[in-house]
Amino acid sequence: MGNRATHQETCDAVCCDKFENKSPDFFYDPLASFRVNNGAPIKSLKKACYSKAKTVWPLPNHELPFFPEFPVKSVTSEHSFNVISVVSSGAYGKVLRVVHKEEAKNYAMKVLSKNMIFKENLVQQVKVEAQIQVMCDHHPFLVRGPFRWQNKRNLFIVTEFIEGGDLHQLWQETGCFHEDLIKIYVAEIALVLDFLHNAGIIYRDLKMENLLIDGHGHLKLIDFGLSKWLSHGDRCHTLCGTQQYMAPEILRLEPYTHAVDWWSLGVLFYALLQGKFPFFGNSEVPAAQETQLDFSADDVNGGSSGSESARRLIRGLLTVDPLKRVRSLRTVKNHAFYHHFDFESLRSKKVDPLPLVLKQKEKKRYFLDEIDSNAIMFD
């Protein structure tokens, strides 16, 4: 199935100072989210990666920062839940699957260490993440975060628990998606991006791992760890994101706008249609002088039955020049690929993707059997 990554590796945003003895290539794991130099603008990746860092010893509890975005005295606390399992763990804390004692309802609880947040200079980033979660969790395709609080040592963020796994897992297990399902999912993501951008937010880490599938087959976007407040017309300078999905202007260390999120959508669209990523396999990031990528019919149709209108929209999203790129919901809505498609019905969840999702999951056994049959066996 082409240049599919064989494993999933997702990590927290990190500072390059932690890896001063590593080559800059260390950061170019295409599936890892990263943020260099704690968000400071940089002129050179090499310079950012080789800066010196001093050892920061743990602070006593009374010196740990207070986060006004997180209540201290809350009706809901860690004692309101029973822990079912550990979903994931990282340098800054862990994510737990928990059940609310009174509601008997499952949630995901993120527990973040204040000491590590302070040590890695991520206080402002965590504050922004909390602010965005509070403001945006009413959107139908964003994960809800009904509870948050803090104690002396930790921050707690509780969100709805999504049972269906993430989009990346389904893609790895089943291969190319049917175009009807892709049409729904790309539209749901476009609605989310439009909502965030109109709210003055740039997301910066759109990828399949950050899209969960709920029990009705709809997508839920999670993780605002690399998001930032950004007004229209303003630009960012931080090198951050996930390499497979990063726009050329980010990789060239140029100032960039909300248009980078639409590029990431184009990469995701391409991957769902073809079963492989468009870059970092046999090809490199498009050169700075190129205006558009070369999508030959054989390339786009490899392993899929993509329509011409789908390929044209992908080309529009993956236009190297951000000023010429498809970068708005209005443009997506008016594209031939979405002719007669009702975005408002989708927004109100009157469009049902579940039958298509179940049909996609039926491919799992046959897809994995095909991989096994192509494996080389040695005596």
mmCIF file of C-alpha atoms in Angstrom:
data_model
loop_
_atom_site.group_PDB
_atom_site.id
_atom_site.type_symbol
_atom_site.label_atom_id
_atom_site.label_comp_id
_atom_site.label_asym_id
_atom_site.label_seq_id
_atom_site.Cartn_x
_atom_site.Cartn_y
_atom_site.Cartn_z
ATOM 1 C CA MET A 1 0.000 0.000 0.000
ATOM 2 C CA GLY A 2 2.766 2.448 -0.851
ATOM 3 C CA ASN A 3 4.724 4.360 1.760
ATOM 4 C CA ARG A 4 2.454 3.744 4.736
ATOM 5 C CA ALA A 5 4.196 4.206 8.076
ATOM 6 C CA THR A 6 4.356 0.869 9.876
ATOM 7 C CA HIS A 7 3.815 2.221 13.360
ATOM 8 C CA GLN A 8 2.152 5.069 15.151
ATOM 9 C CA GLU A 9 4.262 7.337 17.317
ATOM 10 C CA THR A 10 2.727 10.396 18.877
ATOM 11 C CA CYS A 11 4.585 12.504 21.410
ATOM 12 C CA ASP A 12 4.081 15.727 23.309
ATOM 13 C CA ALA A 13 5.377 19.018 21.953
ATOM 14 C CA VAL A 14 9.023 19.185 22.976
ATOM 15 C CA CYS A 15 11.810 21.744 23.233
ATOM 16 C CA CYS A 16 14.924 21.168 21.145
ATOM 17 C CA ASP A 17 17.074 22.028 24.158
ATOM 18 C CA LYS A 18 16.343 18.565 25.562
ATOM 19 C CA PHE A 19 18.106 16.922 22.613
ATOM 20 C CA GLU A 20 21.244 19.015 22.227
ATOM 21 C CA ASN A 21 23.352 15.944 21.341
ATOM 22 C CA LYS A 22 20.978 14.750 18.617
ATOM 23 C CA SER A 23 21.105 15.516 14.927
ATOM 24 C CA PRO A 24 18.374 17.884 13.703
ATOM 25 C CA ASP A 25 17.038 14.892 11.770
ATOM 26 C CA PHE A 26 16.007 13.448 15.129
ATOM 27 C CA PHE A 27 12.948 15.684 15.002
ATOM 28 C CA TYR A 28 11.862 14.573 11.571
ATOM 29 C CA ASP A 29 9.836 11.557 12.624
ATOM 30 C CA PRO A 30 6.878 12.138 10.303
ATOM 31 C CA LEU A 31 4.357 10.928 12.895
ATOM 32 C CA ALA A 32 5.623 12.923 15.886
ATOM 33 C CA SER A 33 4.279 16.308 16.939
ATOM 34 C CA PHE A 34 6.989 18.711 18.001
ATOM 35 C CA ARG A 35 7.638 22.332 18.769
ATOM 36 C CA VAL A 36 11.164 23.708 18.797
ATOM 37 C CA ASN A 37 12.723 26.246 21.143
ATOM 38 C CA ASN A 38 9.588 26.504 23.287
ATOM 39 C CA GLY A 39 7.816 28.430 20.570
ATOM 40 C CA ALA A 40 10.413 31.162 20.072
ATOM 41 C CA PRO A 41 10.851 32.305 16.461
ATOM 42 C CA ILE A 42 13.966 30.748 14.928
ATOM 43 C CA LYS A 43 16.040 31.412 11.837
ATOM 44 C CA SER A 44 17.765 28.038 11.713
ATOM 45 C CA LEU A 45 16.708 24.561 12.794
ATOM 46 C CA LYS A 46 20.343 23.699 13.483
ATOM 47 C CA LYS A 47 20.742 26.730 15.745
ATOM 48 C CA ALA A 48 17.554 25.857 17.610
ATOM 49 C CA CYS A 49 18.568 22.230 18.121
ATOM 50 C CA TYR A 50 22.024 22.965 19.513
ATOM 51 C CA SER A 51 21.218 25.611 22.098
ATOM 52 C CA LYS A 52 22.430 24.905 25.647
ATOM 53 C CA ALA A 53 20.117 24.052 28.514
ATOM 54 C CA LYS A 54 20.609 24.172 32.264
ATOM 55 C CA THR A 55 19.344 21.513 34.621
ATOM 56 C CA VAL A 56 16.111 22.621 36.285
ATOM 57 C CA TRP A 57 15.493 20.923 39.631
ATOM 58 C CA PRO A 58 11.940 20.153 40.803
ATOM 59 C CA LEU A 59 10.266 23.027 42.584
ATOM 60 C CA PRO A 60 8.737 22.625 46.037
ATOM 61 C CA ASN A 61 4.937 22.464 45.959
ATOM 62 C CA HIS A 62 4.482 25.958 47.391
ATOM 63 C CA GLU A 63 6.468 27.436 44.470
ATOM 64 C CA LEU A 64 4.577 25.667 41.682
ATOM 65 C CA PRO A 65 2.557 28.001 39.442
ATOM 66 C CA PHE A 66 -1.136 28.700 39.912
ATOM 67 C CA PHE A 67 -3.242 28.475 36.756
ATOM 68 C CA PRO A 68 -6.286 30.781 36.913
ATOM 69 C CA GLU A 69 -7.870 28.832 34.026
ATOM 70 C CA PHE A 70 -8.169 25.805 36.338
ATOM 71 C CA PRO A 71 -10.419 26.031 39.434
ATOM 72 C CA VAL A 72 -8.897 25.081 42.778
ATOM 73 C CA LYS A 73 -12.145 24.341 44.569
ATOM 74 C CA SER A 74 -14.424 22.422 42.253
ATOM 75 C CA VAL A 75 -17.468 20.260 42.837
ATOM 76 C CA THR A 76 -15.745 17.725 40.591
ATOM 77 C CA SER A 77 -12.276 16.455 41.556
ATOM 78 C CA GLU A 78 -10.063 13.421 41.050
ATOM 79 C CA HIS A 79 -12.034 11.753 43.854
ATOM 80 C CA SER A 80 -15.188 11.916 41.708
ATOM 81 C CA PHE A 81 -13.806 9.245 39.365
ATOM 82 C CA ASN A 82 -12.619 5.663 39.375
ATOM 83 C CA VAL A 83 -9.671 4.848 37.131
ATOM 84 C CA ILE A 84 -10.320 2.087 34.587
ATOM 85 C CA SER A 85 -7.028 2.080 32.690
ATOM 86 C CA VAL A 86 -4.063 4.136 31.498
ATOM 87 C CA VAL A 87 -4.640 5.214 27.892
ATOM 88 C CA SER A 88 -1.207 6.795 27.393
ATOM 89 C CA SER A 89 1.641 8.378 29.331
ATOM 90 C CA GLY A 90 4.349 10.871 28.470
ATOM 91 C CA ALA A 91 6.911 13.284 29.866
ATOM 92 C CA TYR A 92 4.309 15.727 31.183
ATOM 93 C CA GLY A 93 1.709 13.341 32.573
ATOM 94 C CA LYS A 94 -0.751 10.683 31.510
ATOM 95 C CA VAL A 95 -4.201 10.148 30.058
ATOM 96 C CA LEU A 96 -6.539 7.877 32.008
ATOM 97 C CA ARG A 97 -9.801 6.235 31.134
ATOM 98 C CA VAL A 98 -12.050 6.940 34.098
ATOM 99 C CA VAL A 99 -15.683 6.508 35.083
ATOM 100 C CA HIS A 100 -17.643 9.170 36.946
ATOM 101 C CA LYS A 101 -18.882 7.656 40.201
ATOM 102 C CA GLU A 102 -22.284 9.373 40.143
ATOM 103 C CA GLU A 103 -22.949 9.488 36.400
ATOM 104 C CA ALA A 104 -21.519 6.005 35.681
ATOM 105 C CA LYS A 105 -20.185 7.569 32.468
ATOM 106 C CA ASN A 106 -16.749 7.082 30.908
ATOM 107 C CA TYR A 107 -14.391 10.030 30.435
ATOM 108 C CA ALA A 108 -10.768 10.626 29.451
ATOM 109 C CA MET A 109 -8.754 12.363 32.187
ATOM 110 C CA LYS A 110 -5.507 14.124 31.280
ATOM 111 C CA VAL A 111 -3.245 14.603 34.324
ATOM 112 C CA LEU A 112 -0.423 17.113 33.748
ATOM 113 C CA SER A 113 2.509 17.640 36.096
ATOM 114 C CA LYS A 114 2.922 21.301 37.068
ATOM 115 C CA ASN A 115 6.599 20.660 37.737
ATOM 116 C CA MET A 116 7.221 19.412 34.202
ATOM 117 C CA ILE A 117 5.111 22.198 32.691
ATOM 118 C CA PHE A 118 7.175 24.792 34.557
ATOM 119 C CA LYS A 119 10.477 23.028 33.838
ATOM 120 C CA GLU A 120 9.822 22.934 30.091
ATOM 121 C CA ASN A 121 8.508 26.518 29.997
ATOM 122 C CA LEU A 122 5.086 25.372 28.776
ATOM 123 C CA VAL A 123 2.949 27.437 31.151
ATOM 124 C CA GLN A 124 1.606 29.755 28.446
ATOM 125 C CA GLN A 125 0.978 26.860 26.075
ATOM 126 C CA VAL A 126 -1.104 25.011 28.691
ATOM 127 C CA LYS A 127 -3.058 28.184 29.474
ATOM 128 C CA VAL A 128 -3.900 28.689 25.796
ATOM 129 C CA GLU A 129 -4.919 25.040 25.418
ATOM 130 C CA ALA A 130 -7.306 25.358 28.375
ATOM 131 C CA GLN A 131 -8.791 28.628 27.076
ATOM 132 C CA ILE A 132 -9.408 27.172 23.622
ATOM 133 C CA GLN A 133 -10.962 23.995 25.010
ATOM 134 C CA VAL A 134 -13.411 26.008 27.123
ATOM 135 C CA MET A 135 -14.405 28.284 24.252
ATOM 136 C CA CYS A 136 -14.740 25.648 21.544
ATOM 137 C CA ASP A 137 -16.114 22.481 23.098
ATOM 138 C CA HIS A 138 -19.698 23.153 21.972
ATOM 139 C CA HIS A 139 -18.836 22.462 18.324
ATOM 140 C CA PRO A 140 -20.291 19.128 17.113
ATOM 141 C CA PHE A 141 -16.953 17.904 15.746
ATOM 142 C CA LEU A 142 -14.728 18.983 18.646
ATOM 143 C CA VAL A 143 -14.281 16.831 21.734
ATOM 144 C CA ARG A 144 -16.092 18.231 24.785
ATOM 145 C CA GLY A 145 -14.173 19.021 27.970
ATOM 146 C CA PRO A 146 -16.740 19.442 30.769
ATOM 147 C CA PHE A 147 -14.369 19.345 33.771
ATOM 148 C CA ARG A 148 -11.013 20.833 34.723
ATOM 149 C CA TRP A 149 -9.320 21.691 38.029
ATOM 150 C CA GLN A 150 -5.930 21.777 39.746
ATOM 151 C CA ASN A 151 -4.291 20.721 42.979
ATOM 152 C CA LYS A 152 -0.816 21.528 44.287
ATOM 153 C CA ARG A 153 0.997 19.156 41.947
ATOM 154 C CA ASN A 154 -1.163 18.573 38.879
ATOM 155 C CA LEU A 155 -3.626 19.974 36.370
ATOM 156 C CA PHE A 156 -6.655 17.875 35.429
ATOM 157 C CA ILE A 157 -8.564 18.065 32.137
ATOM 158 C CA VAL A 158 -11.519 15.710 31.697
ATOM 159 C CA THR A 159 -13.038 15.223 28.252
ATOM 160 C CA GLU A 160 -15.645 12.914 26.812
ATOM 161 C CA PHE A 161 -14.291 9.436 26.106
ATOM 162 C CA ILE A 162 -14.627 8.479 22.439
ATOM 163 C CA GLU A 163 -14.997 4.731 22.021
ATOM 164 C CA GLY A 164 -14.292 4.333 18.311
ATOM 165 C CA GLY A 165 -10.531 4.844 18.220
ATOM 166 C CA ASP A 166 -8.743 7.290 15.942
ATOM 167 C CA LEU A 167 -8.806 7.771 12.197
ATOM 168 C CA HIS A 168 -5.170 6.743 11.804
ATOM 169 C CA GLN A 169 -5.810 3.326 13.339
ATOM 170 C CA LEU A 170 -8.752 2.666 11.013
ATOM 171 C CA TRP A 171 -6.707 3.823 8.015
ATOM 172 C CA GLN A 172 -3.775 1.572 8.916
ATOM 173 C CA GLU A 173 -6.036 -1.443 9.351
ATOM 174 C CA THR A 174 -8.245 -1.008 6.288
ATOM 175 C CA GLY A 175 -6.349 0.941 3.628
ATOM 176 C CA CYS A 176 -7.960 3.408 1.233
ATOM 177 C CA PHE A 177 -11.351 4.831 2.219
ATOM 178 C CA HIS A 178 -14.439 4.885 0.016
ATOM 179 C CA GLU A 179 -14.838 8.314 -1.543
ATOM 180 C CA ASP A 180 -18.312 8.797 -0.022
ATOM 181 C CA LEU A 181 -16.846 8.454 3.483
ATOM 182 C CA ILE A 182 -13.902 10.697 2.596
ATOM 183 C CA LYS A 183 -16.356 13.349 1.409
ATOM 184 C CA ILE A 184 -18.098 13.371 4.807
ATOM 185 C CA TYR A 185 -14.897 13.370 6.825
ATOM 186 C CA VAL A 186 -13.145 16.097 4.824
ATOM 187 C CA ALA A 187 -16.307 18.213 5.145
ATOM 188 C CA GLU A 188 -16.430 17.696 8.921
ATOM 189 C CA ILE A 189 -12.794 18.742 9.246
ATOM 190 C CA ALA A 190 -13.387 21.765 6.999
ATOM 191 C CA LEU A 191 -16.277 22.828 9.253
ATOM 192 C CA VAL A 192 -14.011 22.547 12.302
ATOM 193 C CA LEU A 193 -11.165 24.501 10.697
ATOM 194 C CA ASP A 194 -13.553 27.246 9.603
ATOM 195 C CA PHE A 195 -14.927 27.480 13.152
ATOM 196 C CA LEU A 196 -11.462 27.644 14.745
ATOM 197 C CA HIS A 197 -10.080 30.154 12.245
ATOM 198 C CA ASN A 198 -13.100 32.449 12.635
ATOM 199 C CA ALA A 199 -12.537 32.269 16.402
ATOM 200 C CA GLY A 200 -8.948 33.473 15.886
ATOM 201 C CA ILE A 201 -7.271 30.092 16.401
ATOM 202 C CA ILE A 202 -4.663 28.336 14.268
ATOM 203 C CA TYR A 203 -4.616 24.586 14.993
ATOM 204 C CA ARG A 204 -1.189 23.544 13.584
ATOM 205 C CA ASP A 205 -1.369 19.800 14.214
ATOM 206 C CA LEU A 206 -4.120 18.402 12.007
ATOM 207 C CA LYS A 207 -3.480 14.683 11.496
ATOM 208 C CA MET A 208 -5.367 11.408 11.601
ATOM 209 C CA GLU A 209 -4.140 10.626 15.130
ATOM 210 C CA ASN A 210 -5.944 13.734 16.431
ATOM 211 C CA LEU A 211 -9.302 12.731 14.947
ATOM 212 C CA LEU A 212 -11.394 10.278 16.956
ATOM 213 C CA ILE A 213 -14.416 8.405 15.588
ATOM 214 C CA ASP A 214 -17.469 8.494 17.855
ATOM 215 C CA GLY A 215 -20.170 5.862 18.212
ATOM 216 C CA HIS A 216 -22.184 7.395 15.360
ATOM 217 C CA GLY A 217 -19.237 7.453 12.957
ATOM 218 C CA HIS A 218 -18.593 11.213 13.180
ATOM 219 C CA LEU A 219 -15.155 12.725 13.780
ATOM 220 C CA LYS A 220 -14.076 14.538 16.934
ATOM 221 C CA LEU A 221 -10.962 16.722 16.821
ATOM 222 C CA ILE A 222 -8.793 16.553 19.955
ATOM 223 C CA ASP A 223 -5.581 18.054 21.364
ATOM 224 C CA PHE A 224 -5.030 21.818 21.223
ATOM 225 C CA GLY A 225 -1.445 21.485 22.481
ATOM 226 C CA LEU A 226 0.061 23.262 19.452
ATOM 227 C CA SER A 227 -2.824 25.656 18.838
ATOM 228 C CA LYS A 228 -2.430 29.408 19.154
ATOM 229 C CA TRP A 229 -4.535 32.548 19.116
ATOM 230 C CA LEU A 230 -3.988 34.154 15.715
ATOM 231 C CA SER A 231 -6.041 36.938 14.169
ATOM 232 C CA HIS A 232 -6.654 36.994 10.426
ATOM 233 C CA GLY A 233 -3.774 38.783 8.736
ATOM 234 C CA ASP A 234 -1.285 37.924 11.477
ATOM 235 C CA ARG A 235 1.472 35.353 11.094
ATOM 236 C CA CYS A 236 3.243 32.708 13.181
ATOM 237 C CA HIS A 237 6.975 31.974 13.207
ATOM 238 C CA THR A 238 7.309 28.808 15.313
ATOM 239 C CA LEU A 239 8.472 25.585 13.684
ATOM 240 C CA CYS A 240 5.972 23.058 15.006
ATOM 241 C CA GLY A 241 3.585 20.351 13.906
ATOM 242 C CA THR A 242 3.895 16.861 12.423
ATOM 243 C CA GLN A 243 6.276 16.490 9.503
ATOM 244 C CA GLN A 244 4.030 14.462 7.194
ATOM 245 C CA TYR A 245 1.382 17.195 7.392
ATOM 246 C CA MET A 246 3.506 20.360 7.614
ATOM 247 C CA ALA A 247 3.064 23.042 4.956
ATOM 248 C CA PRO A 248 6.108 24.084 2.883
ATOM 249 C CA GLU A 249 6.182 27.563 4.417
ATOM 250 C CA ILE A 250 6.642 26.053 7.897
ATOM 251 C CA LEU A 251 9.447 23.750 6.731
ATOM 252 C CA ARG A 252 11.138 26.697 4.994
ATOM 253 C CA LEU A 253 11.042 28.573 8.336
ATOM 254 C CA GLU A 254 8.915 31.343 6.817
ATOM 255 C CA PRO A 255 6.109 33.251 8.573
ATOM 256 C CA TYR A 256 2.796 31.470 8.038
ATOM 257 C CA THR A 257 -0.964 31.895 8.460
ATOM 258 C CA HIS A 258 -4.085 29.775 8.994
ATOM 259 C CA ALA A 259 -3.524 28.434 5.457
ATOM 260 C CA VAL A 260 -1.168 25.784 6.880
ATOM 261 C CA ASP A 261 -4.168 23.948 8.368
ATOM 262 C CA TRP A 262 -5.758 23.644 4.924
ATOM 263 C CA TRP A 263 -2.532 22.160 3.546
ATOM 264 C CA SER A 264 -2.675 19.538 6.329
ATOM 265 C CA LEU A 265 -6.256 18.753 5.306
ATOM 266 C CA GLY A 266 -5.008 18.188 1.757
ATOM 267 C CA VAL A 267 -2.384 15.717 2.992
ATOM 268 C CA LEU A 268 -5.022 13.874 5.016
ATOM 269 C CA PHE A 269 -7.425 13.837 2.044
ATOM 270 C CA TYR A 270 -4.687 12.420 -0.202
ATOM 271 C CA ALA A 271 -3.751 9.723 2.332
ATOM 272 C CA LEU A 272 -7.342 8.543 2.791
ATOM 273 C CA LEU A 273 -7.837 8.374 -0.976
ATOM 274 C CA GLN A 274 -4.559 6.664 -1.900
ATOM 275 C CA GLY A 275 -3.558 4.738 1.199
ATOM 276 C CA LYS A 276 -0.207 6.501 1.461
ATOM 277 C CA PHE A 277 1.189 9.938 2.199
ATOM 278 C CA PRO A 278 2.122 12.236 -0.684
ATOM 279 C CA PHE A 279 5.538 13.205 0.703
ATOM 280 C CA PHE A 280 8.546 11.839 2.581
ATOM 281 C CA GLY A 281 8.302 8.482 0.884
ATOM 282 C CA ASN A 282 9.928 8.368 -2.535
ATOM 283 C CA SER A 283 9.631 12.134 -2.890
ATOM 284 C CA GLU A 284 10.657 15.176 -0.912
ATOM 285 C CA VAL A 285 8.815 18.281 0.213
ATOM 286 C CA PRO A 286 7.993 20.333 -2.883
ATOM 287 C CA ALA A 287 10.695 22.827 -3.740
ATOM 288 C CA ALA A 288 10.157 26.484 -2.925
ATOM 289 C CA GLN A 289 9.928 27.479 -6.580
ATOM 290 C CA GLU A 290 7.120 25.026 -7.378
ATOM 291 C CA THR A 291 3.578 26.341 -7.495
ATOM 292 C CA GLN A 292 1.687 23.052 -7.432
ATOM 293 C CA LEU A 293 2.421 19.371 -7.028
ATOM 294 C CA ASP A 294 2.382 17.078 -10.016
ATOM 295 C CA PHE A 295 -0.573 14.710 -9.560
ATOM 296 C CA SER A 296 -0.428 12.292 -12.452
ATOM 297 C CA ALA A 297 -3.467 10.074 -12.988
ATOM 298 C CA ASP A 298 -1.436 6.968 -12.126
ATOM 299 C CA ASP A 299 -0.237 8.541 -8.882
ATOM 300 C CA VAL A 300 -3.649 9.644 -7.550
ATOM 301 C CA ASN A 301 -5.456 6.532 -8.793
ATOM 302 C CA GLY A 302 -2.897 4.131 -7.338
ATOM 303 C CA GLY A 303 -4.876 1.866 -5.003
ATOM 304 C CA SER A 304 -8.069 3.940 -5.236
ATOM 305 C CA SER A 305 -10.844 4.984 -7.594
ATOM 306 C CA GLY A 306 -10.582 8.693 -6.929
ATOM 307 C CA SER A 307 -12.763 10.963 -9.044
ATOM 308 C CA GLU A 308 -11.363 13.838 -11.059
ATOM 309 C CA SER A 309 -13.153 16.343 -8.805
ATOM 310 C CA ALA A 310 -11.531 14.779 -5.714
ATOM 311 C CA ARG A 311 -8.095 15.024 -7.312
ATOM 312 C CA ARG A 312 -8.699 18.659 -8.264
ATOM 313 C CA LEU A 313 -9.646 19.562 -4.699
ATOM 314 C CA ILE A 314 -6.541 17.804 -3.379
ATOM 315 C CA ARG A 315 -4.422 19.804 -5.829
ATOM 316 C CA GLY A 316 -6.096 22.990 -4.606
ATOM 317 C CA LEU A 317 -5.413 22.174 -0.962
ATOM 318 C CA LEU A 318 -1.828 21.106 -1.726
ATOM 319 C CA THR A 319 -0.910 24.244 -3.640
ATOM 320 C CA VAL A 320 2.527 25.337 -2.442
ATOM 321 C CA ASP A 321 1.795 29.077 -2.637
ATOM 322 C CA PRO A 322 -0.456 29.745 0.395
ATOM 323 C CA LEU A 323 -2.078 32.722 -1.362
ATOM 324 C CA LYS A 324 -3.270 30.461 -4.196
ATOM 325 C CA ARG A 325 -4.178 27.521 -1.948
ATOM 326 C CA VAL A 326 -7.744 26.444 -1.194
ATOM 327 C CA ARG A 327 -7.936 27.914 2.298
ATOM 328 C CA SER A 328 -11.575 28.554 3.194
ATOM 329 C CA LEU A 329 -14.785 26.649 3.830
ATOM 330 C CA ARG A 330 -16.542 28.725 1.169
ATOM 331 C CA THR A 331 -14.103 27.564 -1.511
ATOM 332 C CA VAL A 332 -14.479 23.944 -0.424
ATOM 333 C CA LYS A 333 -18.286 24.210 -0.467
ATOM 334 C CA ASN A 334 -18.255 25.668 -3.978
ATOM 335 C CA HIS A 335 -15.935 22.992 -5.345
ATOM 336 C CA ALA A 336 -17.283 20.430 -7.821
ATOM 337 C CA PHE A 337 -16.398 17.631 -5.382
ATOM 338 C CA TYR A 338 -19.151 18.928 -3.064
ATOM 339 C CA HIS A 339 -21.789 19.567 -5.718
ATOM 340 C CA HIS A 340 -25.237 19.059 -4.092
ATOM 341 C CA PHE A 341 -23.634 18.221 -0.708
ATOM 342 C CA ASP A 342 -25.542 19.666 2.289
ATOM 343 C CA PHE A 343 -23.026 21.042 4.804
ATOM 344 C CA GLU A 344 -25.731 22.308 7.159
ATOM 345 C CA SER A 345 -27.286 18.847 7.408
ATOM 346 C CA LEU A 346 -23.836 17.490 8.199
ATOM 347 C CA ARG A 347 -23.256 20.162 10.849
ATOM 348 C CA SER A 348 -26.512 19.153 12.568
ATOM 349 C CA LYS A 349 -25.523 15.475 12.186
ATOM 350 C CA LYS A 350 -28.435 14.615 9.923
ATOM 351 C CA VAL A 351 -25.919 12.950 7.606
ATOM 352 C CA ASP A 352 -25.165 9.433 8.885
ATOM 353 C CA PRO A 353 -21.626 8.150 8.184
ATOM 354 C CA LEU A 354 -21.961 5.036 10.368
ATOM 355 C CA PRO A 355 -22.983 2.593 7.581
ATOM 356 C CA LEU A 356 -19.946 3.722 5.580
ATOM 357 C CA VAL A 357 -17.680 3.356 8.631
ATOM 358 C CA LEU A 358 -18.961 -0.172 9.295
ATOM 359 C CA LYS A 359 -18.417 -1.031 5.633
ATOM 360 C CA GLN A 360 -14.880 0.345 5.891
ATOM 361 C CA LYS A 361 -14.197 -1.802 8.957
ATOM 362 C CA GLU A 362 -15.294 -4.894 7.030
ATOM 363 C CA LYS A 363 -12.166 -4.418 4.893
ATOM 364 C CA LYS A 364 -9.920 -4.958 7.923
ATOM 365 C CA ARG A 365 -9.600 -8.743 7.787
ATOM 366 C CA TYR A 366 -9.069 -8.839 4.020
ATOM 367 C CA PHE A 367 -6.604 -5.940 4.087
ATOM 368 C CA LEU A 368 -4.478 -7.514 6.847
ATOM 369 C CA ASP A 369 -4.641 -10.921 5.138
ATOM 370 C CA GLU A 370 -3.337 -9.262 1.959
ATOM 371 C CA ILE A 371 -0.397 -7.787 3.883
ATOM 372 C CA ASP A 372 0.395 -11.201 5.424
ATOM 373 C CA SER A 373 0.241 -12.942 2.038
ATOM 374 C CA ASN A 374 2.789 -10.489 0.635
ATOM 375 C CA ALA A 375 5.232 -11.030 3.499
ATOM 376 C CA ILE A 376 8.544 -12.683 2.603
ATOM 377 C CA MET A 377 9.064 -15.950 4.495
ATOM 378 C CA PHE A 378 12.491 -17.392 5.315
ATOM 379 C CA ASP A 379 13.239 -20.968 6.395
#
